[in-house]
CSV table of C-alpha atoms and ligand atoms in Angstrom, one decimal:
chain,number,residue,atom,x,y,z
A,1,UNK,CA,-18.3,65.5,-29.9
A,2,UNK,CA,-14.6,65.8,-29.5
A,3,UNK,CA,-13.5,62.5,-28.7
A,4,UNK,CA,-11.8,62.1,-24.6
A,5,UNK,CA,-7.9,61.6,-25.0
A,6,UNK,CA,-6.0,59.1,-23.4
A,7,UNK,CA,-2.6,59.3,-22.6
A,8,UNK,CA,-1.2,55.8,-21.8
A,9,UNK,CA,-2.7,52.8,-22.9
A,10,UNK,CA,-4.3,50.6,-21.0
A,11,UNK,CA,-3.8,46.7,-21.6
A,12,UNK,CA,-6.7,44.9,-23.5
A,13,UNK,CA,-7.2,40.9,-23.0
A,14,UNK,CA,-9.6,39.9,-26.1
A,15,UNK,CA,-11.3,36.3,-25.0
A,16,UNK,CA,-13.6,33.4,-26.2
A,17,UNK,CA,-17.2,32.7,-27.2
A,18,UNK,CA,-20.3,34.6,-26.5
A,19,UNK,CA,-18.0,37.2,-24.0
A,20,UNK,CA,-16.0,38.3,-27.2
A,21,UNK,CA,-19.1,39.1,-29.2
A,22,UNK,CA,-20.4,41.2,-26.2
A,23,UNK,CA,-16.6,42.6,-26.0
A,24,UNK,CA,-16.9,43.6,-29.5
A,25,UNK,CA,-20.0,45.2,-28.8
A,26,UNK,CA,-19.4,47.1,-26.1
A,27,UNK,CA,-16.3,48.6,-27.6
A,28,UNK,CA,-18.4,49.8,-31.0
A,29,UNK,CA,-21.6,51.2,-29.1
A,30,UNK,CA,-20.1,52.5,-25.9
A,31,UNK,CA,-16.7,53.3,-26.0
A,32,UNK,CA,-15.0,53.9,-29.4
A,33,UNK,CA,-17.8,56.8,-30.4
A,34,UNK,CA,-16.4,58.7,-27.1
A,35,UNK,CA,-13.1,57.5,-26.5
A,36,UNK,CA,-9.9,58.3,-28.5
A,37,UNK,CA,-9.0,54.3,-27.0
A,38,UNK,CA,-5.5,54.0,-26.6
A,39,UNK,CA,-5.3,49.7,-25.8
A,40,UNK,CA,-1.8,47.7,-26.0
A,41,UNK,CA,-4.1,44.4,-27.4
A,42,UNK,CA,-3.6,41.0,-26.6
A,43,UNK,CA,-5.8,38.4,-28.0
A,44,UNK,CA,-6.4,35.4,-25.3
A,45,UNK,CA,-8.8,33.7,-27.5
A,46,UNK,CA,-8.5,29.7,-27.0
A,47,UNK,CA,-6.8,29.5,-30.6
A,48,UNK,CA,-4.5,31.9,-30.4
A,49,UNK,CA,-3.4,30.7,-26.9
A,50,UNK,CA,-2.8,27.5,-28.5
A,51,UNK,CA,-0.9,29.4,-31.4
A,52,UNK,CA,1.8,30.6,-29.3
A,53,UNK,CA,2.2,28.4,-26.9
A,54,UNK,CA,0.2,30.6,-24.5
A,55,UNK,CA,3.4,33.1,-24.6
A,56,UNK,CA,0.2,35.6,-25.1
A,57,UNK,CA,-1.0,35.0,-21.8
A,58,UNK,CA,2.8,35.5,-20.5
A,59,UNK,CA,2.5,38.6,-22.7
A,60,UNK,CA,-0.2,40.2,-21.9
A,61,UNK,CA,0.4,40.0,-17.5
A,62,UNK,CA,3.8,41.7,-17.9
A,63,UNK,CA,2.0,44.7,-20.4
A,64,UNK,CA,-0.4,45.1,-17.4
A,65,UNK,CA,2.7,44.6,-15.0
A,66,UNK,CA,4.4,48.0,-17.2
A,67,UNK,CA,1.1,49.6,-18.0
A,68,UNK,CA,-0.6,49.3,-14.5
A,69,UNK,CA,-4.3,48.7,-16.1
A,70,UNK,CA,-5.8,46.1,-17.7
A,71,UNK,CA,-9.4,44.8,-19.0
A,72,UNK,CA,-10.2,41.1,-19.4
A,73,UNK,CA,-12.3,39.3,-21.1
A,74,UNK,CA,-13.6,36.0,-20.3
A,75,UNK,CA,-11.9,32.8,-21.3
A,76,UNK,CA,-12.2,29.2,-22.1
A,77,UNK,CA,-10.1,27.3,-19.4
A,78,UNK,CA,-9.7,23.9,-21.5
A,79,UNK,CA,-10.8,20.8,-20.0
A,80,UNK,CA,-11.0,17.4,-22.1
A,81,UNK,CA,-14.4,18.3,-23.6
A,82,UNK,CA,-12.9,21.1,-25.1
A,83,UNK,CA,-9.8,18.8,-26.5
A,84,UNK,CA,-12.8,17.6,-28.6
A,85,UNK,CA,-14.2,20.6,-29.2
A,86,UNK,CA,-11.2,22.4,-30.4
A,87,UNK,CA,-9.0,19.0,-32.1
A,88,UNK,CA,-6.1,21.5,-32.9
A,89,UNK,CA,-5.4,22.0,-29.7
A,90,UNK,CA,-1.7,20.7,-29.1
A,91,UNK,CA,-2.2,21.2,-25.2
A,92,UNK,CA,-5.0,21.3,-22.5
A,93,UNK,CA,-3.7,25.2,-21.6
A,94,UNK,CA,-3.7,26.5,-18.3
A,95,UNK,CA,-6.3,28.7,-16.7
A,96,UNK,CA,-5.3,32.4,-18.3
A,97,UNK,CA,-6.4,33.7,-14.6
A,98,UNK,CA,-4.4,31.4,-12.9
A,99,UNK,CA,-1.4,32.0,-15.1
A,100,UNK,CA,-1.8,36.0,-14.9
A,101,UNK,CA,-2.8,35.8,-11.1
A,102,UNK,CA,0.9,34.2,-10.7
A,103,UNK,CA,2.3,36.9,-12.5
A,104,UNK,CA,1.0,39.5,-10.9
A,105,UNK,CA,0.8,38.0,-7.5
A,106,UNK,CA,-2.3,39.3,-7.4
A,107,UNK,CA,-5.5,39.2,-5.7
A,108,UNK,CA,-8.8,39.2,-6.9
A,109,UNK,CA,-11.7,41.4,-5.6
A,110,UNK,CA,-15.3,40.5,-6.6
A,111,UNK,CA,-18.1,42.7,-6.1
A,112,UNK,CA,-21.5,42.5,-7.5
A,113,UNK,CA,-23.2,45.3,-9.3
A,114,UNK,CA,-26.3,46.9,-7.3
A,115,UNK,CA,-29.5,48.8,-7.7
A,116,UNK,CA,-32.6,49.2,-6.0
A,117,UNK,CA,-35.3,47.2,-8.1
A,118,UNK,CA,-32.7,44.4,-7.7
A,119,UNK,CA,-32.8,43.6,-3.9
A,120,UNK,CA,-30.6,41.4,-2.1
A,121,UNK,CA,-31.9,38.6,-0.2
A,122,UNK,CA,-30.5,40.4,2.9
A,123,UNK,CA,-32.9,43.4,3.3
A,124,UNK,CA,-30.4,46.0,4.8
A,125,UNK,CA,-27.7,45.4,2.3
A,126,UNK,CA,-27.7,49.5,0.6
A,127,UNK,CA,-24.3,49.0,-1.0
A,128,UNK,CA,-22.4,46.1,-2.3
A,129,UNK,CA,-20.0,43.9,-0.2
A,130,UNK,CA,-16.1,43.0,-1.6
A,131,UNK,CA,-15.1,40.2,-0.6
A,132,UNK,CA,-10.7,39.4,-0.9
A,133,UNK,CA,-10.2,36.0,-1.2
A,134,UNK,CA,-6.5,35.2,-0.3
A,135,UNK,CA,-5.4,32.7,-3.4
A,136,UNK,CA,-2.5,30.7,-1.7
A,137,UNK,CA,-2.2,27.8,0.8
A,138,UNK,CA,-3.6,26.9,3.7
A,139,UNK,CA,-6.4,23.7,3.1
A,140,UNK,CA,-5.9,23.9,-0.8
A,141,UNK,CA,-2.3,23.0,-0.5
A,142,UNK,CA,-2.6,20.8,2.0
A,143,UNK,CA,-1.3,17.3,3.0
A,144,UNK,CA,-3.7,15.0,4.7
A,145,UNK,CA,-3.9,11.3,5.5
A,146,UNK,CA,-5.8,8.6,7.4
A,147,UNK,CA,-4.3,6.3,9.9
A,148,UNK,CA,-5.6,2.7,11.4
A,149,UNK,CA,-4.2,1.8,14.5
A,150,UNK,CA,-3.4,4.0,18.3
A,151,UNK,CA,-0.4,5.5,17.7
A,152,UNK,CA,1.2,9.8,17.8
A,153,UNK,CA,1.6,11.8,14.9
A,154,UNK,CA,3.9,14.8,14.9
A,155,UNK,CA,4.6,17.6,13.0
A,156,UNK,CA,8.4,18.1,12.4
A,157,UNK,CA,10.4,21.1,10.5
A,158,UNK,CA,14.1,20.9,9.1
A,159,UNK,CA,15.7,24.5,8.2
A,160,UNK,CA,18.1,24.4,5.2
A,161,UNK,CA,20.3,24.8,8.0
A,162,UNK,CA,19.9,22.2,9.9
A,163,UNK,CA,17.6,23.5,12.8
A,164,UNK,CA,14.7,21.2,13.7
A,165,UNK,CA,11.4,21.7,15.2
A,166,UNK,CA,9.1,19.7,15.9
A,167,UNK,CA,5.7,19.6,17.4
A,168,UNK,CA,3.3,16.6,18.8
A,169,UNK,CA,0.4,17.0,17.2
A,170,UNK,CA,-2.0,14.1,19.2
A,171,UNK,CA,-1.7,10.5,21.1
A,172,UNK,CA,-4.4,8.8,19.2
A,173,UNK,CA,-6.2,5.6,20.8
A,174,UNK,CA,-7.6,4.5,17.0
A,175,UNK,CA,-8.2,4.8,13.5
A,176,UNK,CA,-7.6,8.7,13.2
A,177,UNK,CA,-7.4,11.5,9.9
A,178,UNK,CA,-4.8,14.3,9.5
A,179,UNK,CA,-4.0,17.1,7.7
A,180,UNK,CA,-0.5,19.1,7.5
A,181,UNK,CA,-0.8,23.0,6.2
A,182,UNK,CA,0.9,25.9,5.5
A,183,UNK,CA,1.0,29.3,4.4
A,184,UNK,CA,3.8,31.4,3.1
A,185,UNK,CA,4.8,35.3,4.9
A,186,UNK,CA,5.3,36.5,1.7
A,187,UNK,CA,2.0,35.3,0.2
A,188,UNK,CA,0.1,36.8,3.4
A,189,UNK,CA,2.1,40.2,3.0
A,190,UNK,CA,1.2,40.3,-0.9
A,191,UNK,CA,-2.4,39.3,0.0
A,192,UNK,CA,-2.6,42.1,2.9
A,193,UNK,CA,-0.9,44.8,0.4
A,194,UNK,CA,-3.2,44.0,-2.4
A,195,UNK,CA,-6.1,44.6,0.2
A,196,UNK,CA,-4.7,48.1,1.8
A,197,UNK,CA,-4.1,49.5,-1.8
A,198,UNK,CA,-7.6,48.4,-2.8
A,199,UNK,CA,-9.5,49.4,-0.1
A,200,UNK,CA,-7.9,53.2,-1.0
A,201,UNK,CA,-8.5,52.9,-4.3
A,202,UNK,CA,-12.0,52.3,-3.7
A,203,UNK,CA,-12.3,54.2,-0.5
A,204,UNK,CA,-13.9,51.7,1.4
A,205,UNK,CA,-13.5,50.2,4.7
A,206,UNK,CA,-11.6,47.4,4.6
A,207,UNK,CA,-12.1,44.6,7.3
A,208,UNK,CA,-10.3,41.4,7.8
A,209,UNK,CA,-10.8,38.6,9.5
A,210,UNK,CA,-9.4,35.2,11.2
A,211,UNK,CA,-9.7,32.8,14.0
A,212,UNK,CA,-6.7,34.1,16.0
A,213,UNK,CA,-8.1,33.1,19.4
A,214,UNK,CA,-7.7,29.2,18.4
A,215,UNK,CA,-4.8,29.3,15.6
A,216,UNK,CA,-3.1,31.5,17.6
A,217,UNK,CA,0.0,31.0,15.4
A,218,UNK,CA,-1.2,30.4,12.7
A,219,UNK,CA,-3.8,32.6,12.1
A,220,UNK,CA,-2.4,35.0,14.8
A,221,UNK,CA,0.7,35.5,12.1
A,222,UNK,CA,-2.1,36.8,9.6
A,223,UNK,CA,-3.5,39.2,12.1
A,224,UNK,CA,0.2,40.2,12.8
A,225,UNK,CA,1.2,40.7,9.2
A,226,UNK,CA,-2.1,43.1,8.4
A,227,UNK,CA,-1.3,45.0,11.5
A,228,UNK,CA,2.4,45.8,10.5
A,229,UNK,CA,1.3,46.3,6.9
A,230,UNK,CA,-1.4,49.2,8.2
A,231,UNK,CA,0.9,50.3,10.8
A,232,UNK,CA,3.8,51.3,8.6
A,233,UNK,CA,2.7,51.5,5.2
A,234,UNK,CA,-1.5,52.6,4.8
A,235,UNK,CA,-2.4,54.4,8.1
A,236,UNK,CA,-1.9,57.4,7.1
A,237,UNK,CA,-3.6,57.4,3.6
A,238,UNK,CA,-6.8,55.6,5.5
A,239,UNK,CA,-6.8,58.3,8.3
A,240,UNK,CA,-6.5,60.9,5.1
A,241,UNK,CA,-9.6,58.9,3.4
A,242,UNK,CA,-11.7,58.7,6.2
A,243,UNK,CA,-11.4,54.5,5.9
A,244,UNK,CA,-10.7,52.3,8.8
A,245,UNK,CA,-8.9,49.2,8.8
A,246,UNK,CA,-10.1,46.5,11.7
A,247,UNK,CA,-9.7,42.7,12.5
A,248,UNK,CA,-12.6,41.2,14.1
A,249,UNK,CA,-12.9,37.1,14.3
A,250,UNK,CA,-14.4,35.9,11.7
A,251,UNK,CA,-17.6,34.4,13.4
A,252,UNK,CA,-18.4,37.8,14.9
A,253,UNK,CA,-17.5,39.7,11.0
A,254,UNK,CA,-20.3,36.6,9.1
A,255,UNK,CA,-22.6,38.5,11.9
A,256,UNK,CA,-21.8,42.2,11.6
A,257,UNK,CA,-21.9,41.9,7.6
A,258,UNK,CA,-25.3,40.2,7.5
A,259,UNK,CA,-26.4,43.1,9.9
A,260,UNK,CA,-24.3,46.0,8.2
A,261,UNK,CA,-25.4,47.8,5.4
A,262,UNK,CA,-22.8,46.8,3.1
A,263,UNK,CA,-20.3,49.4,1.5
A,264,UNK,CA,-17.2,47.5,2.7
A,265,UNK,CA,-13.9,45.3,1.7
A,266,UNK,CA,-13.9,41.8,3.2
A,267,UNK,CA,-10.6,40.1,3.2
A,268,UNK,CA,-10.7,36.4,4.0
A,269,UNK,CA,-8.7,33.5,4.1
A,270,UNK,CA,-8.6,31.1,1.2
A,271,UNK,CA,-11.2,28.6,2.5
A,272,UNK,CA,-13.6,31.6,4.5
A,273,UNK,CA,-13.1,33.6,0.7
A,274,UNK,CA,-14.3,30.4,-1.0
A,275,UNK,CA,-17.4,30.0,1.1
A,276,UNK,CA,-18.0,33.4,1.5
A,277,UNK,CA,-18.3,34.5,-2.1
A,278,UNK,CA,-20.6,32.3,-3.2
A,279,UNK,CA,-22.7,33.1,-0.7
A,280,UNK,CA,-22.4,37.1,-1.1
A,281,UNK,CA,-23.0,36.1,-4.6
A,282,UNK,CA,-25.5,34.6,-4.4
A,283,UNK,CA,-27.5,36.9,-2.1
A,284,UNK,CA,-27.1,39.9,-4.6
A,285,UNK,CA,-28.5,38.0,-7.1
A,286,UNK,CA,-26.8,37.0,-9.9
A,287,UNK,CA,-23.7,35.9,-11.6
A,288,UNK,CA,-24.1,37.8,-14.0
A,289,UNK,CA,-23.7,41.2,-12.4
A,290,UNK,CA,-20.5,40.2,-10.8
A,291,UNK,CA,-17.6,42.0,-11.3
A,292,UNK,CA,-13.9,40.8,-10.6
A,293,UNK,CA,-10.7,42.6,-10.1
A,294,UNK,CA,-7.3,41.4,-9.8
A,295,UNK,CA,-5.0,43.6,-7.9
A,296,UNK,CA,-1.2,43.3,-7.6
A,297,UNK,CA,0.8,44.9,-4.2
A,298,UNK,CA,2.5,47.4,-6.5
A,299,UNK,CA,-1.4,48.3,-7.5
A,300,UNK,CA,-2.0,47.3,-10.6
A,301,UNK,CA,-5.7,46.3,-11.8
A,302,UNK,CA,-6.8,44.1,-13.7
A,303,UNK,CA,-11.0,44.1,-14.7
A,304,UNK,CA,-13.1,41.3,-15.4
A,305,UNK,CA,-16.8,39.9,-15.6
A,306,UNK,CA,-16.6,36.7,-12.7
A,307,UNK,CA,-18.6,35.0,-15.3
A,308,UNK,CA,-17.4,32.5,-17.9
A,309,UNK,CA,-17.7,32.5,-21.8
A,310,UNK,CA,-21.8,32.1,-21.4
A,311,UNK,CA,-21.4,28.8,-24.2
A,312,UNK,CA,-24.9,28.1,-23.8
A,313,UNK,CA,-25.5,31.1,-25.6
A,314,UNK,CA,-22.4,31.4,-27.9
A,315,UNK,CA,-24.2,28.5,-29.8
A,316,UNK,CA,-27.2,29.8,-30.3
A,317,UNK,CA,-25.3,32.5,-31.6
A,318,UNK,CA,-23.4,30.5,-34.2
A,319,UNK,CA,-26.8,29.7,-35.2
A,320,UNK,CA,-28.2,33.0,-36.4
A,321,UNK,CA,-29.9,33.7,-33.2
A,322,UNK,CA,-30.0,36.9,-30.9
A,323,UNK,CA,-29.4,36.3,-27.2
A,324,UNK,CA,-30.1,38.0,-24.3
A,325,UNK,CA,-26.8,38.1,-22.5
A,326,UNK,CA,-26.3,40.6,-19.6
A,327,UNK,CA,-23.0,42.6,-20.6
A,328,UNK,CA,-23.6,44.6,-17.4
A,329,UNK,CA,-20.0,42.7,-15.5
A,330,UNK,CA,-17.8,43.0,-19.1
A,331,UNK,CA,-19.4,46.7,-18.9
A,332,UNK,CA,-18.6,47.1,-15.6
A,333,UNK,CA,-15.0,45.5,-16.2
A,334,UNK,CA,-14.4,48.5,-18.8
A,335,UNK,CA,-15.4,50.9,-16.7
A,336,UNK,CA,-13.3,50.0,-14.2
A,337,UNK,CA,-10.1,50.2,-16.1
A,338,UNK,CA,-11.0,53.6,-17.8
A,339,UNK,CA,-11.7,55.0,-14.1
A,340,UNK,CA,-8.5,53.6,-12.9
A,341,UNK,CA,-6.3,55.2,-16.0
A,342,UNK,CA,-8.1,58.4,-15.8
A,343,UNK,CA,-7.2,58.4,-11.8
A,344,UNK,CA,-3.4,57.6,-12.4
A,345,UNK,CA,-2.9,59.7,-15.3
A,346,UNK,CA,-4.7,62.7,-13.9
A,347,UNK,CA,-7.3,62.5,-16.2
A,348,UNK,CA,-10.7,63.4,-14.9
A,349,UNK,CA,-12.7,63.4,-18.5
A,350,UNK,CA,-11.6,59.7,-18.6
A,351,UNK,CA,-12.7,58.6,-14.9
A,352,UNK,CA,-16.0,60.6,-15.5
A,353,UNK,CA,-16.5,59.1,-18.9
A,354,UNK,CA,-16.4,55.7,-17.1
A,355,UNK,CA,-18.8,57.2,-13.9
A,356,UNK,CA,-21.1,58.1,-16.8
A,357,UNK,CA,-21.2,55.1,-18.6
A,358,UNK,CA,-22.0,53.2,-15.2
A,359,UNK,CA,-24.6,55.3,-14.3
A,360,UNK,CA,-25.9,55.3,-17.9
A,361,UNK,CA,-26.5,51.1,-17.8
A,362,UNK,CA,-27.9,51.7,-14.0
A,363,UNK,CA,-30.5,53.8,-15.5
A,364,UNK,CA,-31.6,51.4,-18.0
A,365,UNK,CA,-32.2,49.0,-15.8
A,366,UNK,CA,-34.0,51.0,-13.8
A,367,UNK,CA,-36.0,52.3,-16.5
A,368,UNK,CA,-37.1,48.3,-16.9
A,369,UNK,CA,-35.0,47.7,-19.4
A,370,UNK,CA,-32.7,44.8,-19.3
A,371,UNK,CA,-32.0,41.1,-20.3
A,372,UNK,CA,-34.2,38.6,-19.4
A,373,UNK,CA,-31.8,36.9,-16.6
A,374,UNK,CA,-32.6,39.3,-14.7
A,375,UNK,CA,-36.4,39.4,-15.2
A,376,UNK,CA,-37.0,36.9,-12.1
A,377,UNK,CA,-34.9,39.0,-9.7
A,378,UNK,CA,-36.8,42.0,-9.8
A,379,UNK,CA,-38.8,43.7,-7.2
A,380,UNK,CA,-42.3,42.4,-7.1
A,381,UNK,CA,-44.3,45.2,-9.2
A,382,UNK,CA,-41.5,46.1,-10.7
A,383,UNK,CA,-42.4,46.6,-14.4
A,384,UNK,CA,-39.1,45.5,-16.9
A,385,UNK,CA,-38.9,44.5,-20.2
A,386,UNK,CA,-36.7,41.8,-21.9
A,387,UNK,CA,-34.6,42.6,-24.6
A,388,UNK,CA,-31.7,41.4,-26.3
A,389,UNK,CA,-27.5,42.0,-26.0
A,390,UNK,CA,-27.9,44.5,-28.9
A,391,UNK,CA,-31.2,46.2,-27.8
A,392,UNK,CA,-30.0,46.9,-24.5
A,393,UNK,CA,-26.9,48.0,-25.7
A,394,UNK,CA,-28.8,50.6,-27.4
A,395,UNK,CA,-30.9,51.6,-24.8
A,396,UNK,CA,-27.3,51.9,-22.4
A,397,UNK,CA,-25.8,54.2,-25.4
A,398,UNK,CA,-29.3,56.2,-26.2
A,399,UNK,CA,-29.2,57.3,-22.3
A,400,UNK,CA,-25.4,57.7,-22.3
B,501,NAP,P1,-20.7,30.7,-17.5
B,501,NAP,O1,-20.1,31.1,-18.8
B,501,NAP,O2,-20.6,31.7,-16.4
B,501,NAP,O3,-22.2,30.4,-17.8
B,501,NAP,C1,-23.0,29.6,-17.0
B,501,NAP,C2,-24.5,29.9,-17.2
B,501,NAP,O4,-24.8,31.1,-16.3
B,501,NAP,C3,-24.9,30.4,-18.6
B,501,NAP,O5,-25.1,29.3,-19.4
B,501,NAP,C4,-26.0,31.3,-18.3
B,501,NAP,O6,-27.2,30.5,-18.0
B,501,NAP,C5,-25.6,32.0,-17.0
B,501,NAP,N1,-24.8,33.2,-17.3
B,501,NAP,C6,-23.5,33.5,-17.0
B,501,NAP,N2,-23.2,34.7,-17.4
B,501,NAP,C7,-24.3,35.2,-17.9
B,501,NAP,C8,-24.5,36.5,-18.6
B,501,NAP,N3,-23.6,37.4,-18.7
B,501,NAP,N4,-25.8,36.7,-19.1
B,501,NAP,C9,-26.7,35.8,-19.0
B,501,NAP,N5,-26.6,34.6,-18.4
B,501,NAP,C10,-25.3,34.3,-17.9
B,501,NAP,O7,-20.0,29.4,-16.9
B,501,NAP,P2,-19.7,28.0,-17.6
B,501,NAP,O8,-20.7,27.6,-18.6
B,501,NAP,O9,-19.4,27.1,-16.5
B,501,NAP,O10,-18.3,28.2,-18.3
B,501,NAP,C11,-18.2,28.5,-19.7
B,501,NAP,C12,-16.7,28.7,-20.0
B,501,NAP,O11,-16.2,29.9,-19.3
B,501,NAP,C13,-15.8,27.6,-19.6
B,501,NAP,O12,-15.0,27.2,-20.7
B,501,NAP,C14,-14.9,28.1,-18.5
B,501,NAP,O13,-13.6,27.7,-18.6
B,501,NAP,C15,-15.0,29.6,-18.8
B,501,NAP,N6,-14.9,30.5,-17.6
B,501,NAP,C16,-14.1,31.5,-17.6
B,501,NAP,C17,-14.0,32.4,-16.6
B,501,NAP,C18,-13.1,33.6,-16.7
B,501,NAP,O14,-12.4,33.8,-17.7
B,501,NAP,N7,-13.0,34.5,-15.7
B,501,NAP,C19,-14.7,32.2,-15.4
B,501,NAP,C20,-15.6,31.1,-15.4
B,501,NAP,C21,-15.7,30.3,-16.4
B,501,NAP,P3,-28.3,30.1,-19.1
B,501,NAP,O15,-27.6,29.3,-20.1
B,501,NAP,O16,-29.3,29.3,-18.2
B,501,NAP,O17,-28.9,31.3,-19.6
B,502,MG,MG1,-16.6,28.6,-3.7
């Protein structure tokens, strides 16, 4: 066939260990026969972070800043095992996500990959749920201390300009804790934009919620900064879409979500997004078919598996042998950015290619092929076969 033309490049982020041989992979049985790939490349492996002084990493968030679209693969964060590991390391390197999530003042989307022999835990879950985990403040930057004796605390403000506030924040008649937090307009604006724009891009619902009936400031200036956000900005292109936007409180959204049929956006503060994740994670199934997106206010996208590197089987690799790692989130993570620059550059043979390729690695799966990490989570009766990365690779490309 005459291969599908690209017109701007999207921006490629190589990675580490078992991840980049699946990337490899992917690219040669999937994409390159079909695509005329047009990639601005960065390579974020571990060693050639540490070979320029992780100016790649710098590097490659700006590209995605001027390119809009980006693909990532996963990455080694260093720790001091990995100092070992890796002796020319001159630096234990900063997360790349943490680094690129700065840059882009981003927020990142995860949703997990569904299909019906798979079932989540929670019966009526049809489609998947998103959940938006705001990335700034609050409990993780946080100040908190333990006192001994009866005594008052209070919680006291000076302006650059001199004004002071202050507020008593409890008489205590013995040994007490406490805990000072904050969160930043800005950071809540970026965090509610990044969620509007998704939520169109996707054309999904998009629900948010807080406790603004106790933190009635606090969390009553998140409710306030969504509302203005929708009000002035995303209204219109929801009402266009079809989507809604609504607040509920979060106690009553934990219950509609476990009795909705999924097929929505959940945007949550940074501690509800860090409890809530895991556990929609967790109830679809797998890590492995998790996807991630980062997306910036201005829009842009970047695509990722939610996995790591998968060492355990980069190893066993090294050694000659052939592993069954899923591929289905780095797959997934492609697709994503080749829908997303086919949609902004008007280029429908792209998006579809992408729509095909997803549906292509559904249907081997459902046709009972798949790796064996998934072999425990199917249906009872179910019948699948195990294969390896390459195998099923095959079988993906054979149906595609
Ligand atoms: P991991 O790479 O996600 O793997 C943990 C285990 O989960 C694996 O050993 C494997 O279990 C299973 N697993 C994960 N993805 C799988 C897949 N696609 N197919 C089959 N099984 C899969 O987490 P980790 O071992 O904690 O981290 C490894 C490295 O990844 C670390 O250096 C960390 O810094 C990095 N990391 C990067 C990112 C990122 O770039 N976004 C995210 C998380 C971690 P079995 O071995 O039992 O088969
Ligand atoms: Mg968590």
């Amino acid at each position: 066939m005459e291969k599908i033309k690209m017109t701007t490049p999207l921006v490629e982020m190589d990675g580490d260990e078992m991840t980049r041989i699946l990337w490899g992979m992917i690219k040669e049985k999937l994409i390159l026969p079909y695509v005329d790939l047009k990639t601005e490349y960065y390579d974020l492996g571990l060693l050639n972070r540490n070979a320029t002084k992780d100016q790649v990493t710098v590097d490659a968030a700006n590209a995605a800043k001027r390119l809009g679209v980006a693909v990532k693969c996963a990455t080694i964060t260093p720790n001091r095992q990995r100092m070992e590991e890796y002796p020319e390391l001159t630096e234990m390197w900063k997360s790349p996500n943490g680094t690129i999530r700065a840059i882009l003042d981003g927020t990142a989307f995860r949703a997990p990959i569904v299909l019906p022999c798979i079932r989540p835990v929670v019966k009526n879950w049809e489609r998947p749920i998103t959940i938006a985990r705001h990335a700034y403040g609050d409990m993780y930057k946080a100040v908190d201390m333990a006192t001994e004796e009866p005594g008052t605390a209070t919680l006291a403000f000076r302006g650059e300009s001199g004004v002071e506030k202050t507020l008593c924040v409890q008489t205590v008649d013995g040994p007490a804790v406490w805990q000072g937090q904050h969160n930043k307009e800005a950071s809540i604006r970026a965090f509610a934009r990044s969620c509007f724009q998704y939520a169109a891009a996707q054309k999904q619902d998009l629900w948010f919620s807080a406790k603004d009936t106790i933190a009635k400031v606090y969390d009553g200036e998140f409710k306030r900064i969504f509302e203005e956000e929708y009000e002035t900005s995303y209204k219109a292109e929801f009402e266009n879409l079809g989507i809604t936007y609504f607040y509920t409180l979060i106690d009553d959204a934990v219950a509609r979500a476990v009795r909705s049929r999924g097929g929505f956006i959940w945007a949550l503060k940074n501690y509800d997004g860090d409890v809530m994740s895991d556990m929609i994670a967790a109830a679809f199934g797998s890590l492995a078919m998790m996807t991630s997106v980062l997306v910036s206010p201005g829009g842009t996208m970047e695509f990722e598996a939610s996995h790591g590197t998968v060492t355990r089987h980069y190893y066993r690799y090294l050694k000659g042998e052939k592993t069954s790692t899923n591929p289905m989130a780095t797959i997934f993570a492609w697709t994503g950015a080749l829908k997303r620059r086919g949609e902004l550059d008007g280029l429908p043979e792209l998006s579809g290619f992408g729509e095909r390729l997803e549906a292509a690695s559904l249907k081997t799966l459902e046709d009972g092929v798949m790796t064996k990490d998934l072999l425990p989570l199917v249906e009872p009766g179910f019948r699948a076969r195990g294969v390896d990365s390459g195998e099923f690779l095959d079988a993906i490309a054979a149906r595609l």
